Coordinates of C-alpha atoms and ligand atoms in Angstrom, one line a residue:
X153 CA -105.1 -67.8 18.6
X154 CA -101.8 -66.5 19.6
X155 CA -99.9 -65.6 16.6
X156 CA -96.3 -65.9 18.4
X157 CA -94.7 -68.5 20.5
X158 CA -92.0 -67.3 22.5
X159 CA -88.3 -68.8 21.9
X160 CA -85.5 -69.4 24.5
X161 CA -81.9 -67.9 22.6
X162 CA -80.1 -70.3 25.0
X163 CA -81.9 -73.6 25.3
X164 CA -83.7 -72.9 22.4
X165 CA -87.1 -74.3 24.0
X166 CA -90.3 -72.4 23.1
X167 CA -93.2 -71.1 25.0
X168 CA -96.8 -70.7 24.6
X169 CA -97.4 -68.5 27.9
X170 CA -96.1 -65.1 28.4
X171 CA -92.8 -64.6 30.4
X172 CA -89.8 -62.0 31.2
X173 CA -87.6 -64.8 30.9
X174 CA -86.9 -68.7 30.2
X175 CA -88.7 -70.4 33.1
X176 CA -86.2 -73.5 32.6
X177 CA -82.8 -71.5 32.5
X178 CA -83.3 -67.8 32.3
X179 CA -82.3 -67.3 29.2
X180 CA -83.4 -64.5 26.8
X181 CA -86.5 -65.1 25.1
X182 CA -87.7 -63.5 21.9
X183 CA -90.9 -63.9 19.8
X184 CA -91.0 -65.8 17.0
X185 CA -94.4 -65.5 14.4
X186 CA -95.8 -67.1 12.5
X187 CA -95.1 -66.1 8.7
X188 CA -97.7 -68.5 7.1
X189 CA -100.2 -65.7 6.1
X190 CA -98.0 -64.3 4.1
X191 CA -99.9 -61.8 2.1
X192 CA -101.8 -60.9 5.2
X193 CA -98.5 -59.4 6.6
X194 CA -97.4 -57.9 3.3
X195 CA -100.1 -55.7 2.7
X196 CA -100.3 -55.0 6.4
X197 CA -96.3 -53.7 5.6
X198 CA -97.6 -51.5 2.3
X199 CA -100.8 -50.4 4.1
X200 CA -99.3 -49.6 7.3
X201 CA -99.2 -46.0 8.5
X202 CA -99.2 -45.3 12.5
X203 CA -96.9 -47.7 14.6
X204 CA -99.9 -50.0 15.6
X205 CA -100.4 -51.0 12.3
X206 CA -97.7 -53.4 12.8
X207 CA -99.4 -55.3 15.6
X208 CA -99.3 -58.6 13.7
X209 CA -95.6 -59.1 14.6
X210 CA -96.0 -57.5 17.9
X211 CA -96.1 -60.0 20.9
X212 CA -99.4 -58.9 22.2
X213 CA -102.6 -59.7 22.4
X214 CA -105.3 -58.5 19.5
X215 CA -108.1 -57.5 21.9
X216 CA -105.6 -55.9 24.7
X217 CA -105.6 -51.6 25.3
X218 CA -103.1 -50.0 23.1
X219 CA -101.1 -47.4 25.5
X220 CA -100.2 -45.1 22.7
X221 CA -99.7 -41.5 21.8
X222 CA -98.8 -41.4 18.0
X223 CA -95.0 -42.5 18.1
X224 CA -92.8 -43.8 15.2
X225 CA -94.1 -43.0 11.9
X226 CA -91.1 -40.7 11.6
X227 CA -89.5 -38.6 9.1
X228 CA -86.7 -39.8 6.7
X229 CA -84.8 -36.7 5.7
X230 CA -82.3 -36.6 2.6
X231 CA -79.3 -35.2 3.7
X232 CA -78.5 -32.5 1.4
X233 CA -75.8 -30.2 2.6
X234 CA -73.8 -32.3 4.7
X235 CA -71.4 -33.8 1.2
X236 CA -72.6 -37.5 2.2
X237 CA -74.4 -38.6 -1.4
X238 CA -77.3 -41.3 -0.5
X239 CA -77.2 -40.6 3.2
X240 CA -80.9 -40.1 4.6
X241 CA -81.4 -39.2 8.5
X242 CA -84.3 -41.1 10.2
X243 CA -85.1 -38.6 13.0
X244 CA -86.3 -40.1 15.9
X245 CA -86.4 -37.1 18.1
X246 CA -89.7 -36.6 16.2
X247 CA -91.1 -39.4 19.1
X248 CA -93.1 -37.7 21.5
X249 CA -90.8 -38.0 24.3
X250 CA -87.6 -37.5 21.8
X251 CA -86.3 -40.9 21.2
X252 CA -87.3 -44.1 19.8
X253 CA -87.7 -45.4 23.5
X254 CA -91.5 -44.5 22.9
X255 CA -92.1 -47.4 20.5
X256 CA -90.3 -49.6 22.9
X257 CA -92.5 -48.7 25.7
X258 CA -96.1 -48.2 23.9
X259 CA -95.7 -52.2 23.5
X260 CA -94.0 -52.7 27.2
X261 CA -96.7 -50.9 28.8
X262 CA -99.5 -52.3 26.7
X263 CA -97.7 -55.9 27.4
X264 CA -97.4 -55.2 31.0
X265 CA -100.9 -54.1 31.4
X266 CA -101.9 -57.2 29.8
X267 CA -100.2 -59.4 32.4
X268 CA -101.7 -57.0 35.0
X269 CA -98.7 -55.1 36.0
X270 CA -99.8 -52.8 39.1
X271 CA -96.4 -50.6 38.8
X272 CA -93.2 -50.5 36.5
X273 CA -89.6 -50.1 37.2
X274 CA -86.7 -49.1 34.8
X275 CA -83.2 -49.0 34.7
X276 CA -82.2 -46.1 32.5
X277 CA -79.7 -43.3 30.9
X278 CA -82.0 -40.9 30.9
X279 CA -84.1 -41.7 27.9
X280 CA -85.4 -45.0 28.1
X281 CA -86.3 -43.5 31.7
X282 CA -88.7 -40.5 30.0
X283 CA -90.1 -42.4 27.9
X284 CA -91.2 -45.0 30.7
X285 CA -92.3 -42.2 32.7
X286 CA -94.6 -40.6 30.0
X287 CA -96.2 -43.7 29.5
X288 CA -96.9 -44.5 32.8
X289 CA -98.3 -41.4 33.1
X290 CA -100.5 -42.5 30.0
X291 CA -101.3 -46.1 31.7
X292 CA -102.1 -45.1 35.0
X293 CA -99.6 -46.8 37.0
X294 CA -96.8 -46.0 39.5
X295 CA -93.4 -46.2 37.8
X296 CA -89.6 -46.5 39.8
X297 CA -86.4 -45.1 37.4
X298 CA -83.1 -46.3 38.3
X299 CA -80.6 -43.5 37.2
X300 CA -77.2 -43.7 37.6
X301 CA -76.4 -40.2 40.2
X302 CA -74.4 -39.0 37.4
X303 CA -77.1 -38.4 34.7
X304 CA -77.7 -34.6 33.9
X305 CA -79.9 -32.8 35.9
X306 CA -82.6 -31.6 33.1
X307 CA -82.6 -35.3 32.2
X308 CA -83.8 -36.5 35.7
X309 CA -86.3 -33.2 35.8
X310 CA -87.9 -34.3 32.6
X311 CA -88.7 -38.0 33.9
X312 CA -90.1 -36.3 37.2
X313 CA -92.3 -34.0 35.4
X314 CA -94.2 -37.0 34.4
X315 CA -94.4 -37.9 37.5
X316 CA -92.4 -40.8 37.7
X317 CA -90.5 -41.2 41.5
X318 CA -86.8 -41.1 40.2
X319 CA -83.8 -43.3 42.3
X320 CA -80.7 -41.8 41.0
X321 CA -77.7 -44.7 42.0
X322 CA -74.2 -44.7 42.8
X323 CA -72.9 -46.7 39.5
X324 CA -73.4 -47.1 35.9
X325 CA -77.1 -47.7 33.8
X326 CA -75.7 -51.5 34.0
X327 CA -75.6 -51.3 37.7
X328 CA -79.2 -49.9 38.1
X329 CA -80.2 -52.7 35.6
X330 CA -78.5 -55.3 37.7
X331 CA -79.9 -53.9 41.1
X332 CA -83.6 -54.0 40.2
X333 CA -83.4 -57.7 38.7
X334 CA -82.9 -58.2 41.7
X335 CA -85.5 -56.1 43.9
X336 CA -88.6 -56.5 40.7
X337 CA -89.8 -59.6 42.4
X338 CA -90.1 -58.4 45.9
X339 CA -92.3 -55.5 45.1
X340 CA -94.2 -56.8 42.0
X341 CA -92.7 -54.8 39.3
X342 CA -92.9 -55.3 35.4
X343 CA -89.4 -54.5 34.4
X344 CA -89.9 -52.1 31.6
X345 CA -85.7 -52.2 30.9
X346 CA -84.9 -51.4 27.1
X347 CA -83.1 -55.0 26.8
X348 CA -84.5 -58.1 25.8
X349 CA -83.4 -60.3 28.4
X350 CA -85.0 -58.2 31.0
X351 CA -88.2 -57.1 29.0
X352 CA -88.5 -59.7 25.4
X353 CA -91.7 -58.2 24.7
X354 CA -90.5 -54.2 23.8
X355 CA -87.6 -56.2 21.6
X356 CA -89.6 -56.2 18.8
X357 CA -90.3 -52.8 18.8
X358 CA -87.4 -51.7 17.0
X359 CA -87.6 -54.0 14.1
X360 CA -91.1 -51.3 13.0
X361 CA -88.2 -48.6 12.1
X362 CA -86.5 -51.3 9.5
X363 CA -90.4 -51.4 8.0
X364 CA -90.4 -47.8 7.8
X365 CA -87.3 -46.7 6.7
X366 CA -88.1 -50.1 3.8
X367 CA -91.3 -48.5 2.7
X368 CA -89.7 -44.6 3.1
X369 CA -87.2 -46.2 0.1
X370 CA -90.0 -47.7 -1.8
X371 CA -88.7 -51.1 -0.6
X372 CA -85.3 -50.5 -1.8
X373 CA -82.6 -51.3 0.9
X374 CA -80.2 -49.2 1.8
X375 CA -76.4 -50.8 1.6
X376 CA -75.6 -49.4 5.4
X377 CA -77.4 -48.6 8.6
X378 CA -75.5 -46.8 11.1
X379 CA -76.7 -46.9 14.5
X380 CA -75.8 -46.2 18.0
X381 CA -75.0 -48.6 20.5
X382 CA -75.6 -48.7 23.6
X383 CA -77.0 -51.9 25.3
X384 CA -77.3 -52.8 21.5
X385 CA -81.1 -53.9 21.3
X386 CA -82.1 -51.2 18.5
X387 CA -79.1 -52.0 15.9
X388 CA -80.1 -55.8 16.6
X389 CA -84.0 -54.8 16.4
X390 CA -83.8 -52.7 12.9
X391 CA -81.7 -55.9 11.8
X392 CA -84.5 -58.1 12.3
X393 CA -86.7 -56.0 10.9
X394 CA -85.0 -56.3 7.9
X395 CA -85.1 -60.0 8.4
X396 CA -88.6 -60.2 8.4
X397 CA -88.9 -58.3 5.4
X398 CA -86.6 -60.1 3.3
X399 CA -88.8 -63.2 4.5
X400 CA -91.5 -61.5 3.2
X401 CA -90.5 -61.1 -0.4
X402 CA -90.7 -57.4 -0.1
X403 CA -86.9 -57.0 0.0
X404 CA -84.2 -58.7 -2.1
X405 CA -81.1 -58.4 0.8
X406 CA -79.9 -57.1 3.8
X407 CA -78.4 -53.8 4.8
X408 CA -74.5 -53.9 6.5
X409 CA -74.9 -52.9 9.9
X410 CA -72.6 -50.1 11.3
X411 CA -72.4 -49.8 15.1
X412 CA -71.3 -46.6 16.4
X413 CA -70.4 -46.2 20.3
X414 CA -68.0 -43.4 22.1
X415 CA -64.7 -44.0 22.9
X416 CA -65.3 -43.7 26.6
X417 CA -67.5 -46.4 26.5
X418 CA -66.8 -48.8 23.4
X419 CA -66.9 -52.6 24.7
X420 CA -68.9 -54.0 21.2
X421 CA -66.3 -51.8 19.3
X422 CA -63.4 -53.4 21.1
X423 CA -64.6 -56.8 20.6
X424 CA -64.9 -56.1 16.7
X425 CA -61.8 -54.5 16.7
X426 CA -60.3 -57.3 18.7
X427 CA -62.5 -60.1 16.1
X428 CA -63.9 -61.8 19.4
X429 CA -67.0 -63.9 19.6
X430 CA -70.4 -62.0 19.9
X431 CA -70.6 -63.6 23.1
X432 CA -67.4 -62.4 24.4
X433 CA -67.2 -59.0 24.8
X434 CA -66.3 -57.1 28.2
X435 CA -67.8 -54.7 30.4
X436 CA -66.0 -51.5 30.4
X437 CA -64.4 -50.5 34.0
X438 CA -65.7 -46.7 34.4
X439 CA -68.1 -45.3 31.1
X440 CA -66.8 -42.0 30.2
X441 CA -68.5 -39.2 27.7
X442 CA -70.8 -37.2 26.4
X443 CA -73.0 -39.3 24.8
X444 CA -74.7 -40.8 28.1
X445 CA -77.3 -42.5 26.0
X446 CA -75.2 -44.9 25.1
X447 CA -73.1 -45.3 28.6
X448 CA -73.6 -48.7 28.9
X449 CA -71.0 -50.9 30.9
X450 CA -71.9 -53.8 29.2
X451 CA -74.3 -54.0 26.8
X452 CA -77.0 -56.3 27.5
X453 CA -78.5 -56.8 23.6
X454 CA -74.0 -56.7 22.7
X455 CA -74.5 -60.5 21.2
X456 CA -77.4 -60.5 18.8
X457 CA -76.0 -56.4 17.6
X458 CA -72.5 -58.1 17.4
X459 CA -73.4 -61.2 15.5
X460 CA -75.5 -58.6 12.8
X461 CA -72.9 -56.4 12.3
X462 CA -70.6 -60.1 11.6
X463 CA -73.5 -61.3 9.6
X464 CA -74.0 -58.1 7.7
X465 CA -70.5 -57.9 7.1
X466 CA -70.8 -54.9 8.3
X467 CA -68.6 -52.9 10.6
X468 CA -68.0 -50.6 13.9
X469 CA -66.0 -47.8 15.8
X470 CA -66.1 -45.2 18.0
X471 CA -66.1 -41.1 18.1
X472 CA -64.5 -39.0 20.8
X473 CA -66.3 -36.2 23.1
X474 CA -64.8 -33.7 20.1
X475 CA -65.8 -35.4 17.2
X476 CA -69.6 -35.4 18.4
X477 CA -69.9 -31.9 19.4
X478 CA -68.6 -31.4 16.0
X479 CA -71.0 -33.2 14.3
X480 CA -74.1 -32.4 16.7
X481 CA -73.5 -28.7 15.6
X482 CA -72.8 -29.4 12.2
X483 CA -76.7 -31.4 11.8
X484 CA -78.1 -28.3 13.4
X485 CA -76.3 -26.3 11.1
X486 CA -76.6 -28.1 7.8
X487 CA -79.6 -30.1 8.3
X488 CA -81.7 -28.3 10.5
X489 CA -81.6 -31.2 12.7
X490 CA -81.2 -31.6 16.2
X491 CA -79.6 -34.5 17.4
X492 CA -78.7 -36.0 20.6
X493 CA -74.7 -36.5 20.8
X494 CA -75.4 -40.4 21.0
X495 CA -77.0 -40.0 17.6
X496 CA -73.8 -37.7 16.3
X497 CA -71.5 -40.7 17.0
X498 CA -73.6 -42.8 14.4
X499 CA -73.2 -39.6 11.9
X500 CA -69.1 -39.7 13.2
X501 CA -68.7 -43.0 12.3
X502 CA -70.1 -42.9 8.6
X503 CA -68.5 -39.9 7.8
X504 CA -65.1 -41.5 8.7
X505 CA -66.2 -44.7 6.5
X506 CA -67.1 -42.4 3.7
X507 CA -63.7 -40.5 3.9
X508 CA -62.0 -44.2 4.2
X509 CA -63.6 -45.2 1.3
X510 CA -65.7 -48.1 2.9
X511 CA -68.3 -46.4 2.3
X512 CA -68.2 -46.1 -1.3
X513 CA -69.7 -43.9 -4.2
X514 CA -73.3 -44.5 -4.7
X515 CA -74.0 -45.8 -1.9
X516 CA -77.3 -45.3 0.1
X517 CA -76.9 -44.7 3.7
X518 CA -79.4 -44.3 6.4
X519 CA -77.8 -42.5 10.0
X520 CA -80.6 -43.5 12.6
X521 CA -80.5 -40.3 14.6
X522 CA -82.4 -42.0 17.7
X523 CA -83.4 -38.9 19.9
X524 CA -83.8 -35.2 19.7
X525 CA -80.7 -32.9 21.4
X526 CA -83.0 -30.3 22.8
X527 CA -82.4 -32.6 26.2
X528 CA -78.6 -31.4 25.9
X529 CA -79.3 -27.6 25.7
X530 CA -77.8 -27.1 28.9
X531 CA -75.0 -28.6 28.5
X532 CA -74.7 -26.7 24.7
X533 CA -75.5 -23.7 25.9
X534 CA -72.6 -23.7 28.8
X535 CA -70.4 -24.5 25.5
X536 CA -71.5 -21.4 23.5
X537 CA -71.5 -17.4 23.7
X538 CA -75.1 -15.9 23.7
X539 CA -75.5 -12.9 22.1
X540 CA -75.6 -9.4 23.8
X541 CA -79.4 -7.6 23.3
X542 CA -79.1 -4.6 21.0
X543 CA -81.3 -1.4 21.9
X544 CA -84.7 -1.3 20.3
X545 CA -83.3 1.8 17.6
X546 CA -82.6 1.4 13.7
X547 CA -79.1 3.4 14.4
X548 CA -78.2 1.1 17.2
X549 CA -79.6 -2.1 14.7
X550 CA -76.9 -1.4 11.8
X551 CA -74.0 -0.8 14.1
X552 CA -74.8 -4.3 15.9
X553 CA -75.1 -5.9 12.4
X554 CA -71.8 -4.7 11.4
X555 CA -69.8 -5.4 13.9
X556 CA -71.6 -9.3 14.7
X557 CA -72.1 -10.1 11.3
X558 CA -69.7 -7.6 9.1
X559 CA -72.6 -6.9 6.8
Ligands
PLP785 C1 -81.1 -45.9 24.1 C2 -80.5 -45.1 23.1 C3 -79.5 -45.6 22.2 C4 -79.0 -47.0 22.2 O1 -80.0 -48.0 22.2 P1 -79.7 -49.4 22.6 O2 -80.8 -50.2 22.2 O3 -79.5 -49.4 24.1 O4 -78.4 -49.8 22.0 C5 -79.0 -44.7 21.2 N1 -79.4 -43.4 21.2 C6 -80.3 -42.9 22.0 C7 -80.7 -41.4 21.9 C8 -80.9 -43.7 23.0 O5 -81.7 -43.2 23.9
ZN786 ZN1 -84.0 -71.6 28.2

């Protein structure tokens, strides 16, 4: 028995069979479950300790192969040294390829085996692209990555040396996703895309970090969430997650969503700013940044993040290029923490709340930091001096200490 029937967001008609999209109007479609077995799913939310454990509210089938390599489950750090009282890090670089795209993916590529995908494609910033490309590599099928050309080199490298066959395009991550919408059909692809209304099924992967960061709190929830934003599926997914366990009984509220983006490429921001409609906001003429992670032109998931961070009462805005190198050094350098400039602009943004005061005294914060730097060292280590080698002599040692480090 299925435990999920698949719901259209536009014409609101549901589904029993599988599919990528409404097969009456193309809408998005996202899994709805069944809650009956209530106490089922709460002790499957106390018990649960490795990603798969949450398989009741994941739309696949119970007897299907797992493509897995231990991701989520990750660490939620108290920040101590950074002056932010309450604010915990959930450190995402810990998944095996670096980001949370891995839990996105483990249920894609299990879901796309299941249908009896023969190869994958992606469109991608670089991370969503990796991740794809390591589990491929896991599944045993081919797997096509759009990139857009512009994407740093070490990121492309890192999706080859899975062995993924890379297409880097002339546009944005929104033009590669547009372009292979259109080409999936002719060749057979499962779209493996990190946005619901290309790929519903991986949509419900993020919810599994609101289930962990509940039970990392001892079901207490924290007042704000600050996420990145990029096509906007993961602030939307932790939302629901906290949804579901609200529905549950194991939570008494929901946390305010913050949505953090970079100024070069800020349309959900704009559209906050500007108090539109969730289903108004604009694509952004040429992305522009650092934090390429989140370089979406328009982002796809921008409605259901837009309407939580409304519903939440929650709120959003934008770091520059400075204020994220900033704040990616100063995680290294307080937390021990290496984060991805995408995930700085989430740590921007609350620290800016905090000094505003909208962030208030007391409060508990969680700062999702969604995927490890160490892909950026390039680009950090063109922006830093390395030090000179000292010769291998005690003399030599203790003139080198005083004059680096006037000790
Ligand atoms: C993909 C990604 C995001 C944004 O996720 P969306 O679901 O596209 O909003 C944020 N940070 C990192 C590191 C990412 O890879
Ligand atoms: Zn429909």
């Amino acid at each position: 028995m299925k435990r999920y029937r698949q719901v259209c967001r536009r014409c609101k008609k549901s589904w029993d069979e599988d599919a990528y999209r409404c097969p009456d109007c193309g809408g998005t479609l996202h899994s709805v479950y069944e809650f009956r077995d209530r106490e089922y799913l709460k002790t499957m939310m106390k018990n649960a300790e490795t990603f798969w454990d949450y398989r009741a509210l994941f739309p696949v089938a119970e007897t299907g192969k797992r493509i897995t390599m231990g991701e989520g489950k990750t660490p939620l750090v108290a920040a101590e040294r950074l002056g932010i009282e309450g604010l915990f890090l959930k450190n995402e670089g810990m998944n095996p390829s670096g980001t949370f795209k891995d839990r996105c993916m483990s249920i894609s590529f299990s879901k796309a085996l299941e249908l009896g995908a023969r190869g994958v494609v992606i469109g991608s910033a670089g991370n969503a692209g990796a991740a794809a490309a390591a589990y491929a590599a896991r599944a045993g099928i081919p797997c096509y990555v759009m990139v857009p050309a512009s994407t740093p080199s070490q990121r492309i490298a890192m999706i080859a040396h899975y062995g993924a066959r890379v297409i880097p395009v002339e546009g944005s991550v929104t033009d590669c996703i547009e372009l292979i919408g259109q080409v999936c059909e002719t060749y057979g692809w499962h779209n493996v895309t990190t946005a619901a209304p290309y790929n519903p099924f991986q949509a419900d992967a993020e919810k599994t970090i609101a289930y962990e960061v509940a039970k990392q709190l001892s079901w207490q929830v924290p007042d704000w969430i600050a996420v990145p934003v990029g096509g906007g599926g993961i602030l939307s997914g932790i939302y629901e997650g906290f949804q579901d366990l609200l529905a549950l009984g194991l939570t008494d509220r929901l946390p305010r969503m913050i949505a953090a983006q970079e100024t070069g490429c800020n349309p959900l921001v704009r559209a906050f700013r500007e108090k539109k409609a969730p289903g108004e906001i604009e694509r952004i003429e040429h992305p522009q940044g650092i934090a390429v992670a989140i370089a979406d032109a328009f982002p796809l998931d921008g409605e259901t993040a837009l309407a939580a961070v409304y519903q939440s009462q929650g709120w959003a805005d934008d770091a520059d290029d400075e204020e994220i190198r900033r704040a990616q050094s100063l995680l290294g350098r307080r937390e021990g923490i290496f984060a991805e400039s995408a995930s700085a602009a989430a740590y921007v943004v609350v620290e800016k709340m905090r000094r505003s005061g909208k962030i208030r005294d007391g409060e508990c914060v969680v700062c999702v930091v969604t995927g490890n730097g160490v892909k950026e060292l390039p680009r950090i280590e063109g922006e830093m001096e390395l030090p000179e080698p000292v010769a291998c002599e005690i003399s030599a040692l203790k003139r080198y200490l005083a004059s680096q480090f006037q000790i």
